[in-house]
mmCIF file of N, CA and C in Angstrom:
data_model
loop_
_atom_site.group_PDB
_atom_site.id
_atom_site.type_symbol
_atom_site.label_atom_id
_atom_site.label_comp_id
_atom_site.label_asym_id
_atom_site.label_seq_id
_atom_site.Cartn_x
_atom_site.Cartn_y
_atom_site.Cartn_z
ATOM 1 N N MET A 1 95.361 119.968 180.472
ATOM 2 C CA MET A 1 94.858 120.913 181.595
ATOM 3 C C MET A 1 93.840 120.277 182.443
ATOM 4 N N THR A 2 93.898 120.521 183.637
ATOM 5 C CA THR A 2 92.853 119.965 184.596
ATOM 6 C C THR A 2 92.278 121.099 185.000
ATOM 7 N N LEU A 3 90.864 120.935 184.970
ATOM 8 C CA LEU A 3 89.936 121.728 185.653
ATOM 9 C C LEU A 3 89.145 121.576 186.841
ATOM 10 N N THR A 4 89.093 122.447 187.719
ATOM 11 C CA THR A 4 88.158 122.195 188.877
ATOM 12 C C THR A 4 86.837 122.161 188.586
ATOM 13 N N GLY A 5 85.801 121.885 189.557
ATOM 14 C CA GLY A 5 84.322 122.162 189.440
ATOM 15 C C GLY A 5 84.031 123.461 188.765
ATOM 16 N N PRO A 6 84.108 124.828 189.416
ATOM 17 C CA PRO A 6 83.652 126.080 188.851
ATOM 18 C C PRO A 6 84.428 126.193 187.262
ATOM 19 N N GLN A 7 85.724 125.871 187.245
ATOM 20 C CA GLN A 7 86.163 126.027 185.971
ATOM 21 C C GLN A 7 85.484 125.159 184.973
ATOM 22 N N LEU A 8 85.154 124.005 185.265
ATOM 23 C CA LEU A 8 84.374 123.165 184.188
ATOM 24 C C LEU A 8 83.151 123.681 183.835
ATOM 25 N N VAL A 9 82.426 124.475 184.660
ATOM 26 C CA VAL A 9 81.314 125.223 184.151
ATOM 27 C C VAL A 9 81.646 126.337 183.594
ATOM 28 N N GLU A 10 82.694 127.443 184.040
ATOM 29 C CA GLU A 10 82.820 128.678 183.058
ATOM 30 C C GLU A 10 83.622 128.484 181.760
ATOM 31 N N TYR A 11 84.609 127.434 181.801
ATOM 32 C CA TYR A 11 85.282 127.255 180.431
ATOM 33 C C TYR A 11 84.530 127.019 179.283
ATOM 34 N N PRO A 12 83.597 126.034 179.543
ATOM 35 C CA PRO A 12 82.734 125.730 178.285
ATOM 36 C C PRO A 12 81.777 126.980 177.602
ATOM 37 N N ARG A 13 81.615 127.672 178.887
ATOM 38 C CA ARG A 13 80.669 128.999 178.538
ATOM 39 C C ARG A 13 81.393 129.934 177.840
ATOM 40 N N MET A 14 82.821 130.149 178.277
ATOM 41 C CA MET A 14 83.653 130.852 177.354
ATOM 42 C C MET A 14 84.171 130.517 176.087
ATOM 43 N N LEU A 15 84.241 129.217 175.902
ATOM 44 C CA LEU A 15 84.421 128.460 174.558
ATOM 45 C C LEU A 15 83.152 128.804 173.785
ATOM 46 N N ASP A 16 81.872 128.497 174.160
ATOM 47 C CA ASP A 16 80.757 128.739 173.493
ATOM 48 C C ASP A 16 80.632 130.177 172.963
ATOM 49 N N TYR A 17 81.028 130.942 173.796
ATOM 50 C CA TYR A 17 80.866 132.385 173.695
ATOM 51 C C TYR A 17 81.804 132.654 172.335
ATOM 52 N N ASP A 18 83.118 132.273 172.326
ATOM 53 C CA ASP A 18 83.904 132.633 171.330
ATOM 54 C C ASP A 18 83.796 131.446 170.159
ATOM 55 N N ALA A 19 83.124 130.664 170.326
ATOM 56 C CA ALA A 19 82.801 129.687 169.178
ATOM 57 C C ALA A 19 81.656 130.317 168.381
ATOM 58 N N HIS A 20 80.720 130.747 169.216
ATOM 59 C CA HIS A 20 79.441 131.073 168.395
ATOM 60 C C HIS A 20 78.978 132.517 168.066
ATOM 61 N N GLY A 21 80.102 133.375 168.321
ATOM 62 C CA GLY A 21 80.027 134.821 168.109
ATOM 63 C C GLY A 21 79.239 135.467 169.121
ATOM 64 N N GLY A 22 79.637 135.449 170.309
ATOM 65 C CA GLY A 22 79.118 136.530 171.334
ATOM 66 C C GLY A 22 79.274 137.954 170.891
ATOM 67 N N ALA A 23 78.838 138.933 171.641
ATOM 68 C CA ALA A 23 78.902 140.334 171.216
ATOM 69 C C ALA A 23 80.389 140.746 171.082
ATOM 70 N N ASN A 24 81.171 140.292 172.166
ATOM 71 C CA ASN A 24 82.536 140.652 172.219
ATOM 72 C C ASN A 24 83.666 139.456 172.065
ATOM 73 N N ALA A 25 83.195 138.424 171.319
ATOM 74 C CA ALA A 25 83.724 137.251 171.237
ATOM 75 C C ALA A 25 85.053 137.700 170.172
ATOM 76 N N ASN A 26 86.180 136.947 170.530
ATOM 77 C CA ASN A 26 87.320 136.998 169.400
ATOM 78 C C ASN A 26 87.298 136.063 168.473
ATOM 79 N N SER A 27 86.927 136.654 167.438
ATOM 80 C CA SER A 27 86.537 135.806 165.865
ATOM 81 C C SER A 27 87.716 134.910 165.671
ATOM 82 N N ASP A 28 88.941 135.372 166.060
ATOM 83 C CA ASP A 28 90.187 134.614 165.662
ATOM 84 C C ASP A 28 90.199 133.133 166.513
ATOM 85 N N ASP A 29 89.562 133.282 167.627
ATOM 86 C CA ASP A 29 89.612 132.085 168.305
ATOM 87 C C ASP A 29 88.467 131.079 168.260
ATOM 88 N N GLY A 30 87.652 131.551 167.032
ATOM 89 C CA GLY A 30 86.421 130.884 166.823
ATOM 90 C C GLY A 30 86.580 129.264 166.551
ATOM 91 N N PRO A 31 87.428 128.848 165.552
ATOM 92 C CA PRO A 31 87.657 127.526 165.023
ATOM 93 C C PRO A 31 88.120 126.777 166.242
ATOM 94 N N VAL A 32 89.146 127.343 167.037
ATOM 95 C CA VAL A 32 89.718 126.593 168.040
ATOM 96 C C VAL A 32 88.816 126.330 169.233
ATOM 97 N N ALA A 33 87.939 127.409 169.448
ATOM 98 C CA ALA A 33 86.899 127.172 170.513
ATOM 99 C C ALA A 33 85.945 126.266 170.165
ATOM 100 N N ARG A 34 85.665 126.177 168.907
ATOM 101 C CA ARG A 34 84.661 125.186 168.528
ATOM 102 C C ARG A 34 85.139 123.659 168.749
ATOM 103 N N ARG A 35 86.502 123.766 168.387
ATOM 104 C CA ARG A 35 87.124 122.097 168.388
ATOM 105 C C ARG A 35 87.184 122.032 170.001
ATOM 106 N N MET A 36 87.494 122.947 170.660
ATOM 107 C CA MET A 36 87.600 122.524 172.282
ATOM 108 C C MET A 36 86.131 122.123 172.856
ATOM 109 N N TYR A 37 85.290 123.259 172.504
ATOM 110 C CA TYR A 37 83.906 122.999 172.928
ATOM 111 C C TYR A 37 83.351 121.598 172.574
ATOM 112 N N ASN A 38 83.687 121.080 171.305
ATOM 113 C CA ASN A 38 82.940 120.132 170.954
ATOM 114 C C ASN A 38 83.721 118.792 171.454
ATOM 115 N N ALA A 39 84.987 118.929 171.682
ATOM 116 C CA ALA A 39 85.621 117.648 172.498
ATOM 117 C C ALA A 39 85.267 117.788 173.942
ATOM 118 N N LEU A 40 85.054 118.857 174.561
ATOM 119 C CA LEU A 40 84.711 118.655 176.065
ATOM 120 C C LEU A 40 83.164 118.579 176.456
ATOM 121 N N THR A 41 82.461 119.175 175.746
ATOM 122 C CA THR A 41 80.845 119.015 176.096
ATOM 123 C C THR A 41 80.486 117.479 176.176
ATOM 124 N N PRO A 42 80.800 116.478 175.388
ATOM 125 C CA PRO A 42 80.304 115.243 175.695
ATOM 126 C C PRO A 42 80.874 114.420 176.910
ATOM 127 N N VAL A 43 82.073 114.819 177.277
ATOM 128 C CA VAL A 43 83.004 114.525 178.488
ATOM 129 C C VAL A 43 82.271 114.999 179.798
ATOM 130 N N ILE A 44 82.037 115.982 179.577
ATOM 131 C CA ILE A 44 81.194 116.806 180.774
ATOM 132 C C ILE A 44 79.733 116.116 180.958
ATOM 133 N N ASP A 45 79.101 115.884 179.734
ATOM 134 C CA ASP A 45 77.848 115.412 179.685
ATOM 135 C C ASP A 45 77.564 114.227 180.451
ATOM 136 N N ARG A 46 78.830 113.346 180.036
ATOM 137 C CA ARG A 46 78.639 111.948 181.059
ATOM 138 C C ARG A 46 78.892 111.957 182.416
ATOM 139 N N ILE A 47 79.224 113.027 182.911
ATOM 140 C CA ILE A 47 79.508 113.286 184.474
ATOM 141 C C ILE A 47 78.091 113.207 185.042
ATOM 142 N N LYS A 48 77.852 112.456 186.063
ATOM 143 C CA LYS A 48 76.494 112.678 186.824
ATOM 144 C C LYS A 48 76.611 112.986 188.012
ATOM 145 N N PRO A 49 76.009 114.302 188.341
ATOM 146 C CA PRO A 49 76.104 114.757 189.501
ATOM 147 C C PRO A 49 75.642 113.726 190.717
ATOM 148 N N GLY A 50 76.728 114.047 191.694
ATOM 149 C CA GLY A 50 76.289 113.117 192.866
ATOM 150 C C GLY A 50 77.044 111.818 192.761
ATOM 151 N N GLN A 51 77.507 111.600 191.804
ATOM 152 C CA GLN A 51 78.114 110.102 191.666
ATOM 153 C C GLN A 51 79.621 110.657 191.190
ATOM 154 N N PRO A 52 80.563 110.129 192.067
ATOM 155 C CA PRO A 52 82.124 110.566 191.587
ATOM 156 C C PRO A 52 82.327 109.287 190.470
ATOM 157 N N PRO A 53 83.043 109.883 189.632
ATOM 158 C CA PRO A 53 83.417 108.991 188.578
ATOM 159 C C PRO A 53 84.661 108.017 189.106
ATOM 160 N N THR A 54 84.505 106.726 188.384
ATOM 161 C CA THR A 54 85.662 105.836 188.818
ATOM 162 C C THR A 54 87.039 106.272 188.179
ATOM 163 N N ASP A 55 86.898 106.918 187.040
ATOM 164 C CA ASP A 55 88.028 107.377 186.329
ATOM 165 C C ASP A 55 87.961 108.805 186.222
ATOM 166 N N VAL A 56 89.068 109.506 186.104
ATOM 167 C CA VAL A 56 89.080 110.980 186.172
ATOM 168 C C VAL A 56 88.491 111.034 184.533
ATOM 169 N N PRO A 57 87.556 111.764 184.168
ATOM 170 C CA PRO A 57 86.888 112.041 182.926
ATOM 171 C C PRO A 57 88.126 112.962 181.904
ATOM 172 N N ARG A 58 88.355 112.459 180.854
ATOM 173 C CA ARG A 58 89.318 112.994 179.850
ATOM 174 C C ARG A 58 88.940 113.382 178.778
ATOM 175 N N ALA A 59 89.307 114.497 178.017
ATOM 176 C CA ALA A 59 88.946 114.725 176.650
ATOM 177 C C ALA A 59 90.312 114.854 176.017
ATOM 178 N N VAL A 60 90.608 114.320 174.611
ATOM 179 C CA VAL A 60 91.734 114.551 174.084
ATOM 180 C C VAL A 60 91.227 115.297 172.675
ATOM 181 N N VAL A 61 92.298 116.453 172.626
ATOM 182 C CA VAL A 61 91.960 117.363 171.439
ATOM 183 C C VAL A 61 93.415 117.219 170.756
ATOM 184 N N ASP A 62 93.304 116.985 169.325
ATOM 185 C CA ASP A 62 94.449 116.834 168.377
ATOM 186 C C ASP A 62 95.039 118.389 168.311
ATOM 187 N N ASP A 63 96.325 118.342 168.719
ATOM 188 C CA ASP A 63 96.974 119.621 168.536
ATOM 189 C C ASP A 63 97.264 120.326 167.331
ATOM 190 N N ALA A 64 96.823 119.529 166.384
ATOM 191 C CA ALA A 64 96.957 120.061 165.056
ATOM 192 C C ALA A 64 95.702 120.931 164.777
ATOM 193 N N ALA A 65 95.196 121.245 165.501
ATOM 194 C CA ALA A 65 93.827 122.023 165.162
ATOM 195 C C ALA A 65 94.074 123.605 164.717
ATOM 196 N N VAL A 66 95.339 123.868 165.151
ATOM 197 C CA VAL A 66 95.824 125.311 165.046
ATOM 198 C C VAL A 66 96.797 125.347 163.591
ATOM 199 N N PRO A 67 96.497 125.946 163.101
ATOM 200 C CA PRO A 67 97.501 126.094 161.919
ATOM 201 C C PRO A 67 98.835 126.260 161.937
ATOM 202 N N ALA A 68 99.825 125.470 161.400
ATOM 203 C CA ALA A 68 101.117 125.517 161.627
ATOM 204 C C ALA A 68 101.732 126.710 161.269
ATOM 205 N N GLY A 69 101.335 127.801 160.800
ATOM 206 C CA GLY A 69 102.000 128.943 160.532
ATOM 207 C C GLY A 69 100.953 130.098 160.681
ATOM 208 N N PRO A 70 101.551 131.368 160.378
ATOM 209 C CA PRO A 70 100.673 132.484 160.523
ATOM 210 C C PRO A 70 99.779 132.465 159.188
ATOM 211 N N ALA A 71 98.587 133.287 159.122
ATOM 212 C CA ALA A 71 97.651 133.456 158.250
ATOM 213 C C ALA A 71 98.432 133.973 157.004
ATOM 214 N N PRO A 72 98.048 133.833 155.900
ATOM 215 C CA PRO A 72 98.767 134.273 154.811
ATOM 216 C C PRO A 72 98.279 135.839 154.511
ATOM 217 N N SER A 73 99.254 136.749 154.164
ATOM 218 C CA SER A 73 99.076 138.131 153.789
ATOM 219 C C SER A 73 97.899 138.371 152.904
ATOM 220 N N PRO A 74 97.163 139.409 153.124
ATOM 221 C CA PRO A 74 96.003 139.764 152.063
ATOM 222 C C PRO A 74 96.804 140.164 150.735
ATOM 223 N N PRO A 75 96.073 140.125 149.626
ATOM 224 C CA PRO A 75 96.668 140.393 148.506
ATOM 225 C C PRO A 75 96.807 142.012 148.397
ATOM 226 N N PRO A 76 97.779 142.519 147.703
ATOM 227 C CA PRO A 76 97.867 144.021 147.751
ATOM 228 C C PRO A 76 96.775 144.877 147.159
ATOM 229 N N ALA A 77 96.441 145.770 147.766
ATOM 230 C CA ALA A 77 95.264 146.570 147.066
ATOM 231 C C ALA A 77 95.555 147.246 145.645
ATOM 232 N N PRO A 78 94.590 147.365 144.610
ATOM 233 C CA PRO A 78 94.842 147.699 143.387
ATOM 234 C C PRO A 78 95.257 149.076 143.456
ATOM 235 N N SER A 79 96.280 149.152 142.452
ATOM 236 C CA SER A 79 96.721 150.546 142.286
ATOM 237 C C SER A 79 95.906 151.555 141.798
ATOM 238 N N LYS A 80 95.951 153.044 142.241
ATOM 239 C CA LYS A 80 95.031 153.851 141.674
ATOM 240 C C LYS A 80 95.690 154.792 140.683
ATOM 241 N N ASN A 81 96.344 154.299 139.564
ATOM 242 C CA ASN A 81 96.966 154.864 138.491
ATOM 243 C C ASN A 81 95.968 155.750 137.539
#
């Protein structure tokens, strides 16, 4: 994905919110948001204001961060006999 300057500011904020439990954060996105945030922030931190980079900054995130299948079903509730 390619981010513009304003997106480069907003996207990490959204990731931080989901990763660290904002009031309306999507808790299902927490682990993936943390991985993305942790991959992007060091790259963003290396960008120096007013100095165009010689190369386009890149962050690589292993796509295996998301489980391969759905979450397991919860165990059945105990019967009330």
